[in-house]
Amino acid sequence: SAVSEHLSGIDQKPPLLSIGIPDAYGKAGSYESLLKKRQLLPNQIANTIKNRYYSHRNDDDVSLICILADIFL
């Protein structure tokens, strides 16, 4: 995206975690199964964020991130 391209040119850039669907065709399926396969369910997004930025914290943090992901998805 334009944001990640811009950030790549900055010397002291903030961390960036890209979460989304690859730019390629995949297999067909139900909406829920496609989200699950691409790790885009709220709890999966929360775990991805936790593993990248909060690996030293406990599972309560994952619950909070999951709630936030539910709100914004």
CSV table of N, CA and C in Angstrom, one decimal:
chain,number,residue,atom,x,y,z
A,1,SER,N,0.8,-1.2,0.0
A,1,SER,CA,0.0,0.0,0.0
A,1,SER,C,0.9,1.2,0.0
A,2,ALA,N,0.3,2.4,-0.2
A,2,ALA,CA,1.0,3.6,-0.2
A,2,ALA,C,1.6,3.9,1.1
A,3,VAL,N,0.9,3.6,2.2
A,3,VAL,CA,1.5,3.8,3.5
A,3,VAL,C,2.8,3.0,3.8
A,4,SER,N,2.7,1.7,3.4
A,4,SER,CA,3.9,0.9,3.7
A,4,SER,C,5.1,1.3,2.8
A,5,GLU,N,4.8,1.8,1.6
A,5,GLU,CA,5.8,2.3,0.7
A,5,GLU,C,6.4,3.5,1.2
A,6,HIS,N,5.6,4.4,1.8
A,6,HIS,CA,6.1,5.6,2.4
A,6,HIS,C,7.0,5.3,3.6
A,7,LEU,N,6.5,4.4,4.4
A,7,LEU,CA,7.3,4.1,5.6
A,7,LEU,C,8.6,3.4,5.3
A,8,SER,N,8.7,2.7,4.2
A,8,SER,CA,9.9,2.0,3.9
A,8,SER,C,11.0,3.0,3.6
A,9,GLY,N,10.7,4.2,3.3
A,9,GLY,CA,11.7,5.2,3.0
A,9,GLY,C,12.2,6.0,4.2
A,10,ILE,N,11.6,5.8,5.3
A,10,ILE,CA,11.9,6.5,6.5
A,10,ILE,C,13.0,5.8,7.3
A,11,ASP,N,14.0,6.5,7.8
A,11,ASP,CA,15.1,5.9,8.6
A,11,ASP,C,14.6,5.3,9.9
A,12,GLN,N,13.9,6.0,10.7
A,12,GLN,CA,13.4,5.5,12.0
A,12,GLN,C,11.9,5.2,11.9
A,13,LYS,N,11.6,4.2,11.1
A,13,LYS,CA,10.1,4.0,10.9
A,13,LYS,C,9.5,3.2,12.0
A,14,PRO,N,8.2,3.4,12.2
A,14,PRO,CA,7.5,2.5,13.2
A,14,PRO,C,7.4,1.1,12.7
A,15,PRO,N,7.1,0.2,13.6
A,15,PRO,CA,6.9,-1.2,13.1
A,15,PRO,C,5.7,-1.3,12.3
A,16,LEU,N,5.7,-2.2,11.3
A,16,LEU,CA,4.5,-2.3,10.4
A,16,LEU,C,4.2,-3.8,10.3
A,17,LEU,N,2.9,-4.2,10.6
A,17,LEU,CA,2.5,-5.5,10.4
A,17,LEU,C,1.4,-5.5,9.4
A,18,SER,N,1.7,-6.2,8.3
A,18,SER,CA,0.7,-6.3,7.2
A,18,SER,C,-0.2,-7.5,7.4
A,19,ILE,N,-1.5,-7.2,7.5
A,19,ILE,CA,-2.5,-8.3,7.7
A,19,ILE,C,-3.5,-8.1,6.5
A,20,GLY,N,-3.7,-9.1,5.8
A,20,GLY,CA,-4.7,-9.0,4.7
A,20,GLY,C,-4.6,-10.2,3.8
A,21,ILE,N,-5.2,-10.0,2.6
A,21,ILE,CA,-5.4,-11.1,1.7
A,21,ILE,C,-4.3,-10.9,0.6
A,22,PRO,N,-3.5,-12.0,0.3
A,22,PRO,CA,-2.5,-11.9,-0.8
A,22,PRO,C,-3.1,-11.5,-2.1
A,23,ASP,N,-2.3,-10.9,-2.9
A,23,ASP,CA,-2.7,-10.4,-4.2
A,23,ASP,C,-2.6,-11.6,-5.2
A,24,ALA,N,-3.4,-12.6,-5.0
A,24,ALA,CA,-3.4,-13.8,-5.8
A,24,ALA,C,-4.7,-14.5,-5.7
A,25,TYR,N,-5.1,-15.3,-6.7
A,25,TYR,CA,-6.3,-16.1,-6.6
A,25,TYR,C,-6.1,-17.3,-5.7
A,26,GLY,N,-7.1,-17.6,-4.9
A,26,GLY,CA,-7.1,-18.7,-4.1
A,26,GLY,C,-8.3,-19.6,-4.4
A,27,LYS,N,-8.4,-20.6,-3.6
A,27,LYS,CA,-9.6,-21.6,-3.7
A,27,LYS,C,-10.8,-20.9,-3.2
A,28,ALA,N,-12.0,-21.3,-3.8
A,28,ALA,CA,-13.3,-20.8,-3.4
A,28,ALA,C,-13.7,-21.5,-2.1
A,29,GLY,N,-14.6,-20.9,-1.4
A,29,GLY,CA,-15.1,-21.4,-0.1
A,29,GLY,C,-16.1,-20.5,0.5
A,30,SER,N,-16.6,-20.8,1.6
A,30,SER,CA,-17.5,-20.0,2.4
A,30,SER,C,-16.7,-18.8,2.9
A,31,TYR,N,-17.4,-17.7,3.2
A,31,TYR,CA,-16.7,-16.5,3.7
A,31,TYR,C,-15.9,-16.8,5.0
A,32,GLU,N,-16.6,-17.5,5.9
A,32,GLU,CA,-15.9,-17.9,7.2
A,32,GLU,C,-14.7,-18.8,6.9
A,33,SER,N,-14.8,-19.7,6.0
A,33,SER,CA,-13.6,-20.6,5.8
A,33,SER,C,-12.4,-19.9,5.1
A,34,LEU,N,-12.8,-18.9,4.3
A,34,LEU,CA,-11.7,-18.1,3.6
A,34,LEU,C,-11.0,-17.2,4.6
A,35,LEU,N,-11.8,-16.6,5.5
A,35,LEU,CA,-11.2,-15.8,6.6
A,35,LEU,C,-10.3,-16.6,7.4
A,36,LYS,N,-10.8,-17.8,7.8
A,36,LYS,CA,-10.0,-18.7,8.7
A,36,LYS,C,-8.7,-19.1,8.0
A,37,LYS,N,-8.8,-19.5,6.7
A,37,LYS,CA,-7.6,-19.9,6.0
A,37,LYS,C,-6.5,-18.8,5.9
A,38,ARG,N,-7.0,-17.5,5.8
A,38,ARG,CA,-6.0,-16.4,5.7
A,38,ARG,C,-5.7,-15.8,7.0
A,39,GLN,N,-6.1,-16.4,8.1
A,39,GLN,CA,-5.8,-15.9,9.4
A,39,GLN,C,-6.4,-14.5,9.6
A,40,LEU,N,-7.7,-14.3,9.2
A,40,LEU,CA,-8.4,-13.0,9.3
A,40,LEU,C,-9.6,-13.0,10.2
A,41,LEU,N,-9.8,-14.1,11.0
A,41,LEU,CA,-10.8,-14.1,12.0
A,41,LEU,C,-10.3,-13.2,13.1
A,42,PRO,N,-11.2,-12.5,13.9
A,42,PRO,CA,-10.8,-11.6,14.9
A,42,PRO,C,-9.8,-12.2,15.9
A,43,ASN,N,-10.0,-13.5,16.4
A,43,ASN,CA,-9.1,-14.1,17.3
A,43,ASN,C,-7.7,-14.4,16.7
A,44,GLN,N,-7.7,-14.7,15.4
A,44,GLN,CA,-6.5,-15.0,14.6
A,44,GLN,C,-5.7,-13.7,14.4
A,45,ILE,N,-6.4,-12.6,14.1
A,45,ILE,CA,-5.8,-11.3,14.0
A,45,ILE,C,-5.1,-10.9,15.3
A,46,ALA,N,-5.9,-11.1,16.4
A,46,ALA,CA,-5.4,-10.8,17.7
A,46,ALA,C,-4.2,-11.6,18.1
A,47,ASN,N,-4.2,-12.8,17.7
A,47,ASN,CA,-3.0,-13.7,18.0
A,47,ASN,C,-1.8,-13.2,17.2
A,48,THR,N,-2.0,-12.9,15.9
A,48,THR,CA,-0.9,-12.4,15.1
A,48,THR,C,-0.3,-11.1,15.7
A,49,ILE,N,-1.2,-10.2,16.1
A,49,ILE,CA,-0.7,-9.0,16.7
A,49,ILE,C,0.1,-9.3,18.0
A,50,LYS,N,-0.5,-10.1,18.9
A,50,LYS,CA,0.1,-10.5,20.1
A,50,LYS,C,1.5,-11.1,19.9
A,51,ASN,N,1.5,-12.1,19.0
A,51,ASN,CA,2.8,-12.8,18.7
A,51,ASN,C,3.9,-11.8,18.2
A,52,ARG,N,3.5,-10.8,17.4
A,52,ARG,CA,4.4,-9.9,16.9
A,52,ARG,C,4.9,-8.8,17.9
A,53,TYR,N,3.9,-8.3,18.6
A,53,TYR,CA,4.3,-7.1,19.5
A,53,TYR,C,4.1,-7.3,21.0
A,54,TYR,N,3.4,-8.4,21.4
A,54,TYR,CA,3.1,-8.5,22.8
A,54,TYR,C,3.4,-10.0,23.3
A,55,SER,N,4.4,-10.6,22.8
A,55,SER,CA,4.7,-12.0,23.1
A,55,SER,C,5.0,-12.2,24.6
A,56,HIS,N,5.4,-11.1,25.3
A,56,HIS,CA,5.8,-11.2,26.7
A,56,HIS,C,4.6,-11.0,27.6
A,57,ARG,N,3.4,-10.8,27.0
A,57,ARG,CA,2.2,-10.5,27.8
A,57,ARG,C,1.3,-11.8,27.9
A,58,ASN,N,0.2,-11.7,28.7
A,58,ASN,CA,-0.6,-12.9,28.9
A,58,ASN,C,-1.8,-12.9,28.0
A,59,ASP,N,-2.6,-13.9,28.2
A,59,ASP,CA,-3.8,-14.2,27.3
A,59,ASP,C,-4.9,-13.1,27.4
A,60,ASP,N,-4.9,-12.4,28.6
A,60,ASP,CA,-5.9,-11.3,28.7
A,60,ASP,C,-5.7,-10.2,27.7
A,61,ASP,N,-4.5,-10.0,27.3
A,61,ASP,CA,-4.2,-9.0,26.2
A,61,ASP,C,-4.7,-9.5,24.9
A,62,VAL,N,-4.7,-10.8,24.6
A,62,VAL,CA,-5.2,-11.3,23.4
A,62,VAL,C,-6.7,-11.1,23.4
A,63,SER,N,-7.4,-11.3,24.5
A,63,SER,CA,-8.8,-11.0,24.6
A,63,SER,C,-9.2,-9.6,24.3
A,64,LEU,N,-8.4,-8.7,24.8
A,64,LEU,CA,-8.7,-7.2,24.5
A,64,LEU,C,-8.4,-6.9,23.1
A,65,ILE,N,-7.4,-7.4,22.5
A,65,ILE,CA,-7.1,-7.2,21.1
A,65,ILE,C,-8.2,-7.8,20.2
A,66,CYS,N,-8.7,-9.0,20.6
A,66,CYS,CA,-9.7,-9.7,19.9
A,66,CYS,C,-11.0,-8.8,19.9
A,67,ILE,N,-11.3,-8.3,21.1
A,67,ILE,CA,-12.5,-7.4,21.2
A,67,ILE,C,-12.4,-6.2,20.3
A,68,LEU,N,-11.2,-5.6,20.2
A,68,LEU,CA,-11.0,-4.5,19.3
A,68,LEU,C,-11.1,-4.9,17.9
A,69,ALA,N,-10.6,-6.0,17.5
A,69,ALA,CA,-10.6,-6.5,16.2
A,69,ALA,C,-12.1,-6.8,15.8
A,70,ASP,N,-12.9,-7.3,16.7
A,70,ASP,CA,-14.3,-7.5,16.4
A,70,ASP,C,-15.0,-6.1,16.2
A,71,ILE,N,-14.6,-5.1,16.9
A,71,ILE,CA,-15.3,-3.8,16.7
A,71,ILE,C,-14.9,-3.2,15.3
A,72,PHE,N,-13.7,-3.4,14.9
A,72,PHE,CA,-13.3,-2.7,13.7
A,72,PHE,C,-13.5,-3.6,12.4
A,73,LEU,N,-13.8,-4.9,12.6
A,73,LEU,CA,-14.1,-5.7,11.4
A,73,LEU,C,-15.5,-5.8,11.3
